[in-house]
Short mmCIF file of C-alpha atoms and ligand atoms in Angstrom, two decimals:
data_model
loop_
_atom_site.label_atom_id
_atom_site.label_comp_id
_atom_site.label_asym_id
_atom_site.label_seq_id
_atom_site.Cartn_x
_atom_site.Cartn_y
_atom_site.Cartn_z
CA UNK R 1 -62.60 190.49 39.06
CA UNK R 2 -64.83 188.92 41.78
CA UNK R 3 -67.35 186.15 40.03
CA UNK R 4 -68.11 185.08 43.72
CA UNK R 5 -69.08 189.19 44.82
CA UNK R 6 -70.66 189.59 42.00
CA UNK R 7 -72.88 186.66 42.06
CA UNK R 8 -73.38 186.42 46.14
CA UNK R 9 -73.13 182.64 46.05
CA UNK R 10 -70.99 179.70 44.69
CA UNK R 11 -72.00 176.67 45.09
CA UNK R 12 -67.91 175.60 44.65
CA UNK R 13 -66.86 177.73 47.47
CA UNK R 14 -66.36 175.84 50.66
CA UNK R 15 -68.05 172.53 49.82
CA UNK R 16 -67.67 170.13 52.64
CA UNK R 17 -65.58 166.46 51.72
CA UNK R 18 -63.63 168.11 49.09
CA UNK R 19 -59.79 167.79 48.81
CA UNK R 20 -57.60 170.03 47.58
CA UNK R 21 -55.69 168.97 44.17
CA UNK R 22 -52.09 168.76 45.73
CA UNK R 23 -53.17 166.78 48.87
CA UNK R 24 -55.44 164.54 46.31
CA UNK R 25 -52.26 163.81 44.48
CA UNK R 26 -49.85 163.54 47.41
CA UNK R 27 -52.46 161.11 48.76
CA UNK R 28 -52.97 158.79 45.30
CA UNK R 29 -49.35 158.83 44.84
CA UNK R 30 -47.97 158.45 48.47
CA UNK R 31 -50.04 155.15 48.55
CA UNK R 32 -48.95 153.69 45.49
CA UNK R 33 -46.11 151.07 45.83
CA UNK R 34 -43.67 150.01 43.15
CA UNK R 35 -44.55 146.74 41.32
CA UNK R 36 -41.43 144.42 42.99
CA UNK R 37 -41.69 141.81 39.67
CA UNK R 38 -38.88 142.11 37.40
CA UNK R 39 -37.62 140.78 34.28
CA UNK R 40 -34.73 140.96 31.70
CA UNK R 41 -35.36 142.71 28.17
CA UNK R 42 -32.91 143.39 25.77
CA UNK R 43 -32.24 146.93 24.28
CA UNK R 44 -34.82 147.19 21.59
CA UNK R 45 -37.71 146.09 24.04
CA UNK R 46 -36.62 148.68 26.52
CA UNK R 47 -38.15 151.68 25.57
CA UNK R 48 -40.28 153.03 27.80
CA UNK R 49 -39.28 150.20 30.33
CA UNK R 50 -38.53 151.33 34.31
CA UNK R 51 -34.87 149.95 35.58
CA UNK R 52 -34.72 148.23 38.07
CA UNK R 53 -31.09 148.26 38.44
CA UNK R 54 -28.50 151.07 38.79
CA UNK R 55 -26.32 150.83 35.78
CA UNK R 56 -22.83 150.72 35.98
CA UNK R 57 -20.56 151.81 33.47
CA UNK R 58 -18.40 148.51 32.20
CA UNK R 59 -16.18 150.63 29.75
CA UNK R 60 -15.02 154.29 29.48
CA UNK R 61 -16.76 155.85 27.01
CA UNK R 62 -15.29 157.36 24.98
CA UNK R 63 -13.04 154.01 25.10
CA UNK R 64 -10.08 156.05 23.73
CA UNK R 65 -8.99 159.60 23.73
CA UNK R 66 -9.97 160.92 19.91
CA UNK R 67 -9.80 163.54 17.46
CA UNK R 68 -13.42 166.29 17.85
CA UNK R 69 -12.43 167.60 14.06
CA UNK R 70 -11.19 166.74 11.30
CA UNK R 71 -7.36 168.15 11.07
CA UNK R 72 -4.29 167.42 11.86
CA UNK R 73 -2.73 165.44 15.23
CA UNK R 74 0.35 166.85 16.60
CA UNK R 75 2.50 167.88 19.70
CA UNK R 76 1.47 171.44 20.83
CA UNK R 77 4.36 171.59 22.58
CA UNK R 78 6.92 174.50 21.29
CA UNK R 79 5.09 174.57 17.96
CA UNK R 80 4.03 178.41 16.94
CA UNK R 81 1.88 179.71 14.43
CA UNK R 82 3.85 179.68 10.69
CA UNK R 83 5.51 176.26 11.81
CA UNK R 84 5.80 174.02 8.59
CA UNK R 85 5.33 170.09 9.58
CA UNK R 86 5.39 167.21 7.64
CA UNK R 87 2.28 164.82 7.12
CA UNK R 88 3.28 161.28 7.93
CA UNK R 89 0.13 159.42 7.42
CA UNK R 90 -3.75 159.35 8.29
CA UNK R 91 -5.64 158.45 11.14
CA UNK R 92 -9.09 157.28 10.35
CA UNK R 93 -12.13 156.46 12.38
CA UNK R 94 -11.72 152.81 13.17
CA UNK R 95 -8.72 152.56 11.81
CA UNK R 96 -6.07 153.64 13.96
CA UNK R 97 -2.53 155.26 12.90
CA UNK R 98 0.32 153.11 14.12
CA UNK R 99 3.20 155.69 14.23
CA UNK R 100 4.57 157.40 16.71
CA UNK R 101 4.44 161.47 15.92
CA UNK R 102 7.62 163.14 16.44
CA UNK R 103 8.60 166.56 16.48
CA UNK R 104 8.12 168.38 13.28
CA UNK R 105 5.95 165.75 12.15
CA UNK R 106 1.65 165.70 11.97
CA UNK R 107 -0.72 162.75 11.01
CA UNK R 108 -4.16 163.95 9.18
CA UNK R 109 -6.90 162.87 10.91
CA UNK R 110 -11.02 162.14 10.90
CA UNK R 111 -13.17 163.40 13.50
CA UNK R 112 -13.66 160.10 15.56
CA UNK R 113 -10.08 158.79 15.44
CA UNK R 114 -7.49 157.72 17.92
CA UNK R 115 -5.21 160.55 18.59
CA UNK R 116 -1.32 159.28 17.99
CA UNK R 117 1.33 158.41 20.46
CA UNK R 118 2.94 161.32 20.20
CA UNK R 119 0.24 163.90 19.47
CA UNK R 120 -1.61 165.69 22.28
CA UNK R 121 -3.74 168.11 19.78
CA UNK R 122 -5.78 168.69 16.53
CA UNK R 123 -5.71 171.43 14.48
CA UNK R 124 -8.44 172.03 12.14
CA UNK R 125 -7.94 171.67 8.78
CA UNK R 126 -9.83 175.27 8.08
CA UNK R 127 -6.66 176.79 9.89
CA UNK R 128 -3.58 174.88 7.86
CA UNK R 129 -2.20 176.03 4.59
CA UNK R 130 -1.62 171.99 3.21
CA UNK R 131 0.99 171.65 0.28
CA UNK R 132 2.25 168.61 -0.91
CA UNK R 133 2.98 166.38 2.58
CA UNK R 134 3.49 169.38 4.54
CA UNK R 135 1.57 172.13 6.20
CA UNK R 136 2.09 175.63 7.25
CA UNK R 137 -0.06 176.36 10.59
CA UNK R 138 -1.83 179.30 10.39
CA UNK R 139 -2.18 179.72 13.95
CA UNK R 140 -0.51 178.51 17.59
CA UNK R 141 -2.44 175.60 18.84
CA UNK R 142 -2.87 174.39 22.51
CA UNK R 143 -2.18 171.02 24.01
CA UNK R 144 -5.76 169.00 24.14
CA UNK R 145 -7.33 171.45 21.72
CA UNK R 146 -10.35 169.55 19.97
CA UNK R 147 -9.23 166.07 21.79
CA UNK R 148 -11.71 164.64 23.25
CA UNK R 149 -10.16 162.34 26.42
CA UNK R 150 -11.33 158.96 27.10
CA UNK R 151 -13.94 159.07 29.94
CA UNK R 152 -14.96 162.57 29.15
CA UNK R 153 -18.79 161.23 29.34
CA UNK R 154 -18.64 158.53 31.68
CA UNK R 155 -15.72 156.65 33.40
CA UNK R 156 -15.55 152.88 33.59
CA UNK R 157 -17.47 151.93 36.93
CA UNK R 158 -19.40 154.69 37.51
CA UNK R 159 -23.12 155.38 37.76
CA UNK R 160 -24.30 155.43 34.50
CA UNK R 161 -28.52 155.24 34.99
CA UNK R 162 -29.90 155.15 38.35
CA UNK R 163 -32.75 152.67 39.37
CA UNK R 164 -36.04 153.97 38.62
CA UNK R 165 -35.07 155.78 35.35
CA UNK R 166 -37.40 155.81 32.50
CA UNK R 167 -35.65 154.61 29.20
CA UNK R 168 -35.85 157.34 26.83
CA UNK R 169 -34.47 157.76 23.72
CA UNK R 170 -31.19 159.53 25.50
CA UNK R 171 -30.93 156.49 27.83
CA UNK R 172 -31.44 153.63 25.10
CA UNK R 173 -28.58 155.41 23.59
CA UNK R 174 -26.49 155.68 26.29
CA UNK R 175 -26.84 151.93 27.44
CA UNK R 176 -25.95 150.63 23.77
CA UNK R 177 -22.94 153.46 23.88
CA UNK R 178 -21.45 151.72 27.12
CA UNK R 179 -22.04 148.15 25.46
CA UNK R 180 -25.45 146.75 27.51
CA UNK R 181 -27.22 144.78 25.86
CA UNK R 182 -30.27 143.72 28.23
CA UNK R 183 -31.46 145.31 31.58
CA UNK R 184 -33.28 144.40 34.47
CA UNK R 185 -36.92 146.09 34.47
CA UNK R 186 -40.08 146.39 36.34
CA UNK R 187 -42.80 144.47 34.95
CA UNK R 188 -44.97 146.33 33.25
CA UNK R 189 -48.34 147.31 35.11
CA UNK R 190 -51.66 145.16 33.99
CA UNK R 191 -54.21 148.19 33.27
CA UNK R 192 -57.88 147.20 32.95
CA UNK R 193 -59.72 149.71 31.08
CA UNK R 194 -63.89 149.88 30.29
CA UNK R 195 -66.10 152.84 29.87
CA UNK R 196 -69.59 153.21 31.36
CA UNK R 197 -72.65 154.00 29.68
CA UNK R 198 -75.88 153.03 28.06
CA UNK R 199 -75.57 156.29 25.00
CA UNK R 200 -72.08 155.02 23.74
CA UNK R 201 -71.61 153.58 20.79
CA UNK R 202 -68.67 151.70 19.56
CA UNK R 203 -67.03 153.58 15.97
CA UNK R 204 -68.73 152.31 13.09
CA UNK R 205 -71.99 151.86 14.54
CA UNK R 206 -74.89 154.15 13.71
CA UNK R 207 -75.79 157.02 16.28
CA UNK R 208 -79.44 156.61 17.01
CA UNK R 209 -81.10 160.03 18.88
CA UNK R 210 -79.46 160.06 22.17
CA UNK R 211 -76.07 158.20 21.28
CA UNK R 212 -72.89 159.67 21.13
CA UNK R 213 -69.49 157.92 20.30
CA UNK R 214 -67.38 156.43 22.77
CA UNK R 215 -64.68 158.53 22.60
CA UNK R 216 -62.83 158.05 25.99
CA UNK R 217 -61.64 154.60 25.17
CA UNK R 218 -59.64 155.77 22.54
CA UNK R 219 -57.88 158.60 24.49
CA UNK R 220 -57.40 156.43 27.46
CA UNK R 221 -55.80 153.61 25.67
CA UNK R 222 -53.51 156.15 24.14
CA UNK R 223 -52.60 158.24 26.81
CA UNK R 224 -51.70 154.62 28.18
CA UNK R 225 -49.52 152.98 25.64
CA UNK R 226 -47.48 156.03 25.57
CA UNK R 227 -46.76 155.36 29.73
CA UNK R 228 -45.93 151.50 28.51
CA UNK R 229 -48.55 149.74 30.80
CA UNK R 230 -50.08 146.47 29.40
CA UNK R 231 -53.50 147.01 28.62
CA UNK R 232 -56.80 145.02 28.74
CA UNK R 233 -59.88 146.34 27.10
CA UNK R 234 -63.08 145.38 28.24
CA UNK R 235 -65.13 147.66 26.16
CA UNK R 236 -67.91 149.31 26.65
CA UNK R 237 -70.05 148.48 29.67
CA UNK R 238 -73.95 149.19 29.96
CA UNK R 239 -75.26 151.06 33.14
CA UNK R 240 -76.65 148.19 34.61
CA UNK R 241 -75.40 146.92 38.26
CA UNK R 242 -74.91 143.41 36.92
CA UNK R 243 -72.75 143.85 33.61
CA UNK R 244 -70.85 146.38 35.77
CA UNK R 245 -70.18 144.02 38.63
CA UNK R 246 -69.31 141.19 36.37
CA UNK R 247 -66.83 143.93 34.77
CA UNK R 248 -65.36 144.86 38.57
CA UNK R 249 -64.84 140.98 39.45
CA UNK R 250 -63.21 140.35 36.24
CA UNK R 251 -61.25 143.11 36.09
CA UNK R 252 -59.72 142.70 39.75
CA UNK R 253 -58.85 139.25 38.97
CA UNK R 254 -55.67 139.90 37.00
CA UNK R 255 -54.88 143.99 36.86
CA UNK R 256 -52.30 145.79 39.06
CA UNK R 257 -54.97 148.74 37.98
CA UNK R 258 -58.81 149.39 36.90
CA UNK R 259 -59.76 152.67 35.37
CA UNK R 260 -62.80 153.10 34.39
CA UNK R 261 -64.75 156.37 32.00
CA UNK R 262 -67.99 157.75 33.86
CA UNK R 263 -70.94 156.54 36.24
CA UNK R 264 -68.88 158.41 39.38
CA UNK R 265 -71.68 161.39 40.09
CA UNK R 266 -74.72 161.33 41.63
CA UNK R 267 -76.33 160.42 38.66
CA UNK R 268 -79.25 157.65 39.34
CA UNK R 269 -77.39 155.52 36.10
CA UNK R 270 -74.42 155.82 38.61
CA UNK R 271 -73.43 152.82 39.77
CA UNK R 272 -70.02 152.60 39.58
CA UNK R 273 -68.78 153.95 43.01
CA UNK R 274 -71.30 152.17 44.57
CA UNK R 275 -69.56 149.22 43.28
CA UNK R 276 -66.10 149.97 44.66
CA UNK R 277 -67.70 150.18 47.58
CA UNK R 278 -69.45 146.53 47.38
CA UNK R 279 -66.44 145.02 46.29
CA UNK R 280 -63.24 147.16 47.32
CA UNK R 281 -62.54 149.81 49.34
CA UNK R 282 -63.22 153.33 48.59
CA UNK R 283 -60.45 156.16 49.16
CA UNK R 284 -62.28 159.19 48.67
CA UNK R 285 -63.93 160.44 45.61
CA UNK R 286 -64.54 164.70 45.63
CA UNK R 287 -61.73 166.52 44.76
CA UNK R 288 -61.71 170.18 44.07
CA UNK R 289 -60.81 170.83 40.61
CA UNK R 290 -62.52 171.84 37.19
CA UNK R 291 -62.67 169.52 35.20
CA UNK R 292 -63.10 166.59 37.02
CA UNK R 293 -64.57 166.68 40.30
CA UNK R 294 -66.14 162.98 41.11
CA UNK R 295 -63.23 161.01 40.89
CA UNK R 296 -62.93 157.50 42.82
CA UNK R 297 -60.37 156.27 44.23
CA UNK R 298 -59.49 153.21 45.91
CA UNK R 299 -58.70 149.63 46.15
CA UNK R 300 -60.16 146.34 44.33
CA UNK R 301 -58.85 143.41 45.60
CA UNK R 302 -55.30 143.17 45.07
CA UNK R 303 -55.82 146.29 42.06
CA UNK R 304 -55.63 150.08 42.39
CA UNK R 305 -58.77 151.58 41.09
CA UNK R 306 -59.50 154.97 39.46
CA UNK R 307 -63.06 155.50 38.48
CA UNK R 308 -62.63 158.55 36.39
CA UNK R 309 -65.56 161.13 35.50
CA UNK R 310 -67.30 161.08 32.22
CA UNK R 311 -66.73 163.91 30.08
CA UNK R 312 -63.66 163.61 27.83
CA UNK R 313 -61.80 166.49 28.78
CA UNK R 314 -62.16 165.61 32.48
CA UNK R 315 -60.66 161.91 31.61
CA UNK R 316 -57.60 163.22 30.18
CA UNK R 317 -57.27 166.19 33.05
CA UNK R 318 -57.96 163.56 35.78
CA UNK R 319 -55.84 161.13 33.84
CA UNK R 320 -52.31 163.38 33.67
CA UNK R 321 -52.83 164.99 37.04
CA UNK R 322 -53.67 161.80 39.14
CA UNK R 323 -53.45 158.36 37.46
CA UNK R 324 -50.24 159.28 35.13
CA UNK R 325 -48.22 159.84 38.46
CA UNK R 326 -49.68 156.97 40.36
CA UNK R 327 -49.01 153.98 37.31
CA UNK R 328 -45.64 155.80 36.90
CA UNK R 329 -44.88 155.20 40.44
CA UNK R 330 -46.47 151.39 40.06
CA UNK R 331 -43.48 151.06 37.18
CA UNK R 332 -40.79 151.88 39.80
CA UNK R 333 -40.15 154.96 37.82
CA UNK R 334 -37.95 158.06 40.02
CA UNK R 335 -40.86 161.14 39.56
CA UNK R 336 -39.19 164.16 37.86
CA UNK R 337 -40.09 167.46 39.62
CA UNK R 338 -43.18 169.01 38.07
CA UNK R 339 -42.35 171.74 35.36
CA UNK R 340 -44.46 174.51 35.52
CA UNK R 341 -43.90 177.58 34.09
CA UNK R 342 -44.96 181.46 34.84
CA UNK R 343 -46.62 183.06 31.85
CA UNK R 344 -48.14 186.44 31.17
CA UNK R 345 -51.92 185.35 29.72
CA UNK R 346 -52.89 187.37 26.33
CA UNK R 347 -56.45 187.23 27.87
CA UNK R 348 -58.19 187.29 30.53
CA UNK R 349 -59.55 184.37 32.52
CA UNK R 350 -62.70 184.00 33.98
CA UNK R 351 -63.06 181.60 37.19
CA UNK R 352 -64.85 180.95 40.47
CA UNK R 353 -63.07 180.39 44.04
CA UNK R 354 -63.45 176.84 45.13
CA UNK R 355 -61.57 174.52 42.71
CA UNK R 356 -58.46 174.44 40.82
CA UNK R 357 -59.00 174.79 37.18
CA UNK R 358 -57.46 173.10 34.66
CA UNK R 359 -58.15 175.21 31.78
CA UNK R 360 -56.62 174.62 28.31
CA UNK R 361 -54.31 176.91 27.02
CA UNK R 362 -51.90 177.60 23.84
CA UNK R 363 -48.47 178.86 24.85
CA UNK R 364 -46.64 180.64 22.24
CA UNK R 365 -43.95 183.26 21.25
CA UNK R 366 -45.10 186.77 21.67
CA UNK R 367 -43.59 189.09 18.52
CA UNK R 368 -41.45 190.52 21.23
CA UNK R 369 -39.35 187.39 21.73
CA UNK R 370 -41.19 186.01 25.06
CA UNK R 371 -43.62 183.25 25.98
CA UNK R 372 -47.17 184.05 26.24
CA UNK R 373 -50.32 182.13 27.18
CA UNK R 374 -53.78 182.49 25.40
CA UNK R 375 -56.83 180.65 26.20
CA UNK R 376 -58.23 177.96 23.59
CA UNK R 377 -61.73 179.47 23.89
CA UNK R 378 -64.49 177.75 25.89
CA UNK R 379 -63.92 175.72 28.59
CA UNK R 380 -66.61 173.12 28.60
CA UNK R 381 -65.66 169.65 30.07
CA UNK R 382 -66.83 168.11 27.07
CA UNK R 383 -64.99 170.03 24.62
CA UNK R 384 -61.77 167.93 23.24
CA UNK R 385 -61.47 169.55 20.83
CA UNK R 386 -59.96 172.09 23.52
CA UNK R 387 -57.12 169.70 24.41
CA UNK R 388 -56.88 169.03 20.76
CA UNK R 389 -55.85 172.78 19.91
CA UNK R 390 -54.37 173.51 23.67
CA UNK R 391 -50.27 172.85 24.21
CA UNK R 392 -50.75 173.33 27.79
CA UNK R 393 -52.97 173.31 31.18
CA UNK R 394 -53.24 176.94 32.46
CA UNK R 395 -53.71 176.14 36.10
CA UNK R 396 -55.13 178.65 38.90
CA UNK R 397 -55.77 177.72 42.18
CA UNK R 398 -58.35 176.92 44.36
CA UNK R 399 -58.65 180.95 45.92
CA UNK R 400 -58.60 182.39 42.41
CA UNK R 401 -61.16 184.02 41.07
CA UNK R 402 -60.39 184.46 37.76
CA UNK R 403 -56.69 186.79 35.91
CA UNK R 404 -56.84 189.97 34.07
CA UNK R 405 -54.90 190.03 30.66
CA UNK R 406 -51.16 190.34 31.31
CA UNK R 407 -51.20 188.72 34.81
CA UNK R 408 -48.62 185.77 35.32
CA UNK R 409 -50.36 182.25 35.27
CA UNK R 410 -49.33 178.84 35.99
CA UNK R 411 -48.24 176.71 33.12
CA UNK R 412 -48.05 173.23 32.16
CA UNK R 413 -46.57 172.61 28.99
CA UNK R 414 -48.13 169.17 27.37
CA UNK R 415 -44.67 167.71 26.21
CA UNK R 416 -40.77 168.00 26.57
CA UNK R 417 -38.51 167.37 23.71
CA UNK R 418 -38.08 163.63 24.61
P1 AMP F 501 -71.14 160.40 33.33
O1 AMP F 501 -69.99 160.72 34.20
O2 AMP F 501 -71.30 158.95 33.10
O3 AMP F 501 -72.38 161.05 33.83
O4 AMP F 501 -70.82 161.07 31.94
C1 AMP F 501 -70.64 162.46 31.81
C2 AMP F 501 -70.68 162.87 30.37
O5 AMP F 501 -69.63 162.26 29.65
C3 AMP F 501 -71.96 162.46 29.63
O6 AMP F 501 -72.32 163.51 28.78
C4 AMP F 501 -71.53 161.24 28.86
O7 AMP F 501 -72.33 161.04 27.71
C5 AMP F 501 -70.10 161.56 28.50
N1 AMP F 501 -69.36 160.33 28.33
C6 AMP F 501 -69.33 159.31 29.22
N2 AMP F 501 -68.55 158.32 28.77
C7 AMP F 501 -68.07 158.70 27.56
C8 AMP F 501 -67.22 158.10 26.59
N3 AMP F 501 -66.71 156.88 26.79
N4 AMP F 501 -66.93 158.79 25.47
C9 AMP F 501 -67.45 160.03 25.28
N5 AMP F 501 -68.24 160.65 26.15
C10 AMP F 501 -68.58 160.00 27.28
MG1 MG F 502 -72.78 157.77 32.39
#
């Protein structure tokens, strides 16, 4: 399908000033540097927290070679299946066995537990006929069968975390595994946030005709916490030159960042890249993408400023492909490679050549087994309710002009496991 033959124009195609997505991005992120301020927080503050350190392992861990089952320790050595031994005594976890196990001989034991002098496997009690204080192997067993050797995960002095690792759940868990208590971070970014706009209305104020809620705050703030930023609200700020300059000099006085919600088109109520350009430097502003084309970018003072569109879909796309990277970076944090997937889409998807879309999709199991990719429905930029149902962006590229059903499309799923 051609939208562009079949319509003889698009105003999209070819428009002067704009920049492609990936060189948008390249160019956001490339001149964001890492906040150098640093500070010590102990483990339960540290979620979410950039290091700023590499961590070293202090300890071997495990500390001790231990038992993976719950069985019986002994030496594998010569011992065949139908061998009778004799039990001399338990090992628990945390509570060591003191003996020595000799030939013939076999100490029960937890999953968790120091292995015996002596002992160089486990057999697991599923495989032992137990009578008494002896048992009858039902099997041969190797030497370091379910023993799990000190160091198997990490080795006392080595690399542990690198600097610039997020601290996920998996890395909180590590660092209290090898015994650290506190770590040196980044300081967290100062975000300013305010949205722009005489019809919004704060929730739990009545809509008169031409008001609509101010939605964007919410999602912003959100999508914020979760990237552990510190965050100042200013509200919601009228479209009036003054209140919005008074906003931009306050703002810049104590953020590492300013985003602000709408006022960035051509709009005669917008004011608000004319005010990065009063007061700070403008980057550029056009990029080519759907949703989310007027975007400013640039600097305020000592702050990083992103004025993002309007429309709530376009925050959050603008948000996750441009600003998410860029505060990320701020934090010191090491960027993971971009996952995106190819998918086979259950429908087709209709598009004009000019901009990337970001269009909302819901990727999902197929009956046969495999992943497939279906549209949420309508794509309007001021439809959340889109990136409500969606689990992913579908993403096709500037030159495409829309898929047929079945065609492989880009994927970006919303959220890992962690
Ligand atoms: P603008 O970019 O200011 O022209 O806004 C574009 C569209 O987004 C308009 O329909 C606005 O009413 C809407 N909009 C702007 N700000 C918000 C907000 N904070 N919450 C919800 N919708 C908004
Ligand atoms: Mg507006």
């Amino acid at each position: 399908m051609n939208n562009q033959a079949e319509t003889g124009s698009c105003a999209d195609n070819h428009e002067p000033g704009l920049l492609t997505m990936d060189d948008a991005r390249t160019r956001i992120v490339s001149s964001i540097e890492a906040i150098s301020d640093q500070e010590e927080v102990g483990l339960w503050g540290a979620l979410d927290r950039v290091l700023a350190e590499d961590i070293l392992s202090p300890i071997d861990v495990p500390p001790y070679t231990n038992s993976a089952m719950d069985g019986y320790a002994l030496n594998s050595h010569g011992v065949e299946q139908g061998a009778t031994l004799q039990v001399i005594g338990t090992a628990w976890a945390g509570k060591p066995f003191a003996r020595r196990v000799e030939k013939g001989e076999c100490a029960r034991i937890m999953t968790g537990a120091v292995i015996p002098d002596g002992a160089d496997a486990v057999v697991m009690q599923e495989l032992v006929q137990r009578e008494a204080d002896t048992i009858c192997l039902q099997r041969s067993v190797r030497a370091a069968e379910n023993v799990r050797p000190a160091g198997e995960d990490l080795t006392a002095g080595s690399l542990a975390l690198a600097k610039g690792q997020r601290i996920r759940p998996a890395e909180l868990g590590l660092l209290a595994s090898i015994g650290v208590a506190e770590v040196v971070v980044t300081r967290r970014p100062r975000v300013t946030i305010f949205c722009t706009g005489d019809e919004l209305r704060a929730v739990g104020q009545p809509l008169a005709k031409g008001d609509i809620y101010d939605s964007n705050r919410y999602t912003l703030y959100s999508m914020l916490q979760r990237l552990g930023v510190e965050i100042i609200d200013f509200g919601v700020i009228p479209d009036q030159p003054e209140a919005l300059e008074k906003a931009f000099r306050d703002a810049m006085k104590s953020s590492d960042a300013v985003i602000t919600t709408g006022g960035v088109s051509v709009g005669d109520a917008d004011y608000v890249t004319g005010m990065l350009e009063k007061l700070g430097q403008i980057d550029f502003w056009k990029i080519a993408i759907k949703p989310g084309r007027p975007l400013a970018f640039g600097r305020l003072g000592e702050s990083r400023f992103f004025g993002l569109p309007g429309n709530p879909v376009s925050v959050m796309v603008t948000f996750y492909q441009f600003v998410q990277p860029a505060l990320r970076r701020m934090m010191g944090e090491n960027l993971p490679p971009r996952v995106l997937l190819q998918i086979p889409t259950a429908t087709a998807l209709r598009k004009r050549p000019g901009r990337a879309e970001f269009q909302r999709g819901i990727l999902e199991t197929g009956e046969d087994g495999t992943l497939i990719v279906r549209s949420t429905g309508h794509q309007g930029s001021g439809i959340l309710r889109s990136m409500s149902e969606a689990n992913c962006f579908i993403i096709l590229t500037e030159e495409s002009s829309g898929v047929e059903a079945g065609e492989l499309v880009s994927v970006e799923p919303f959220q890992g496991l962690v």
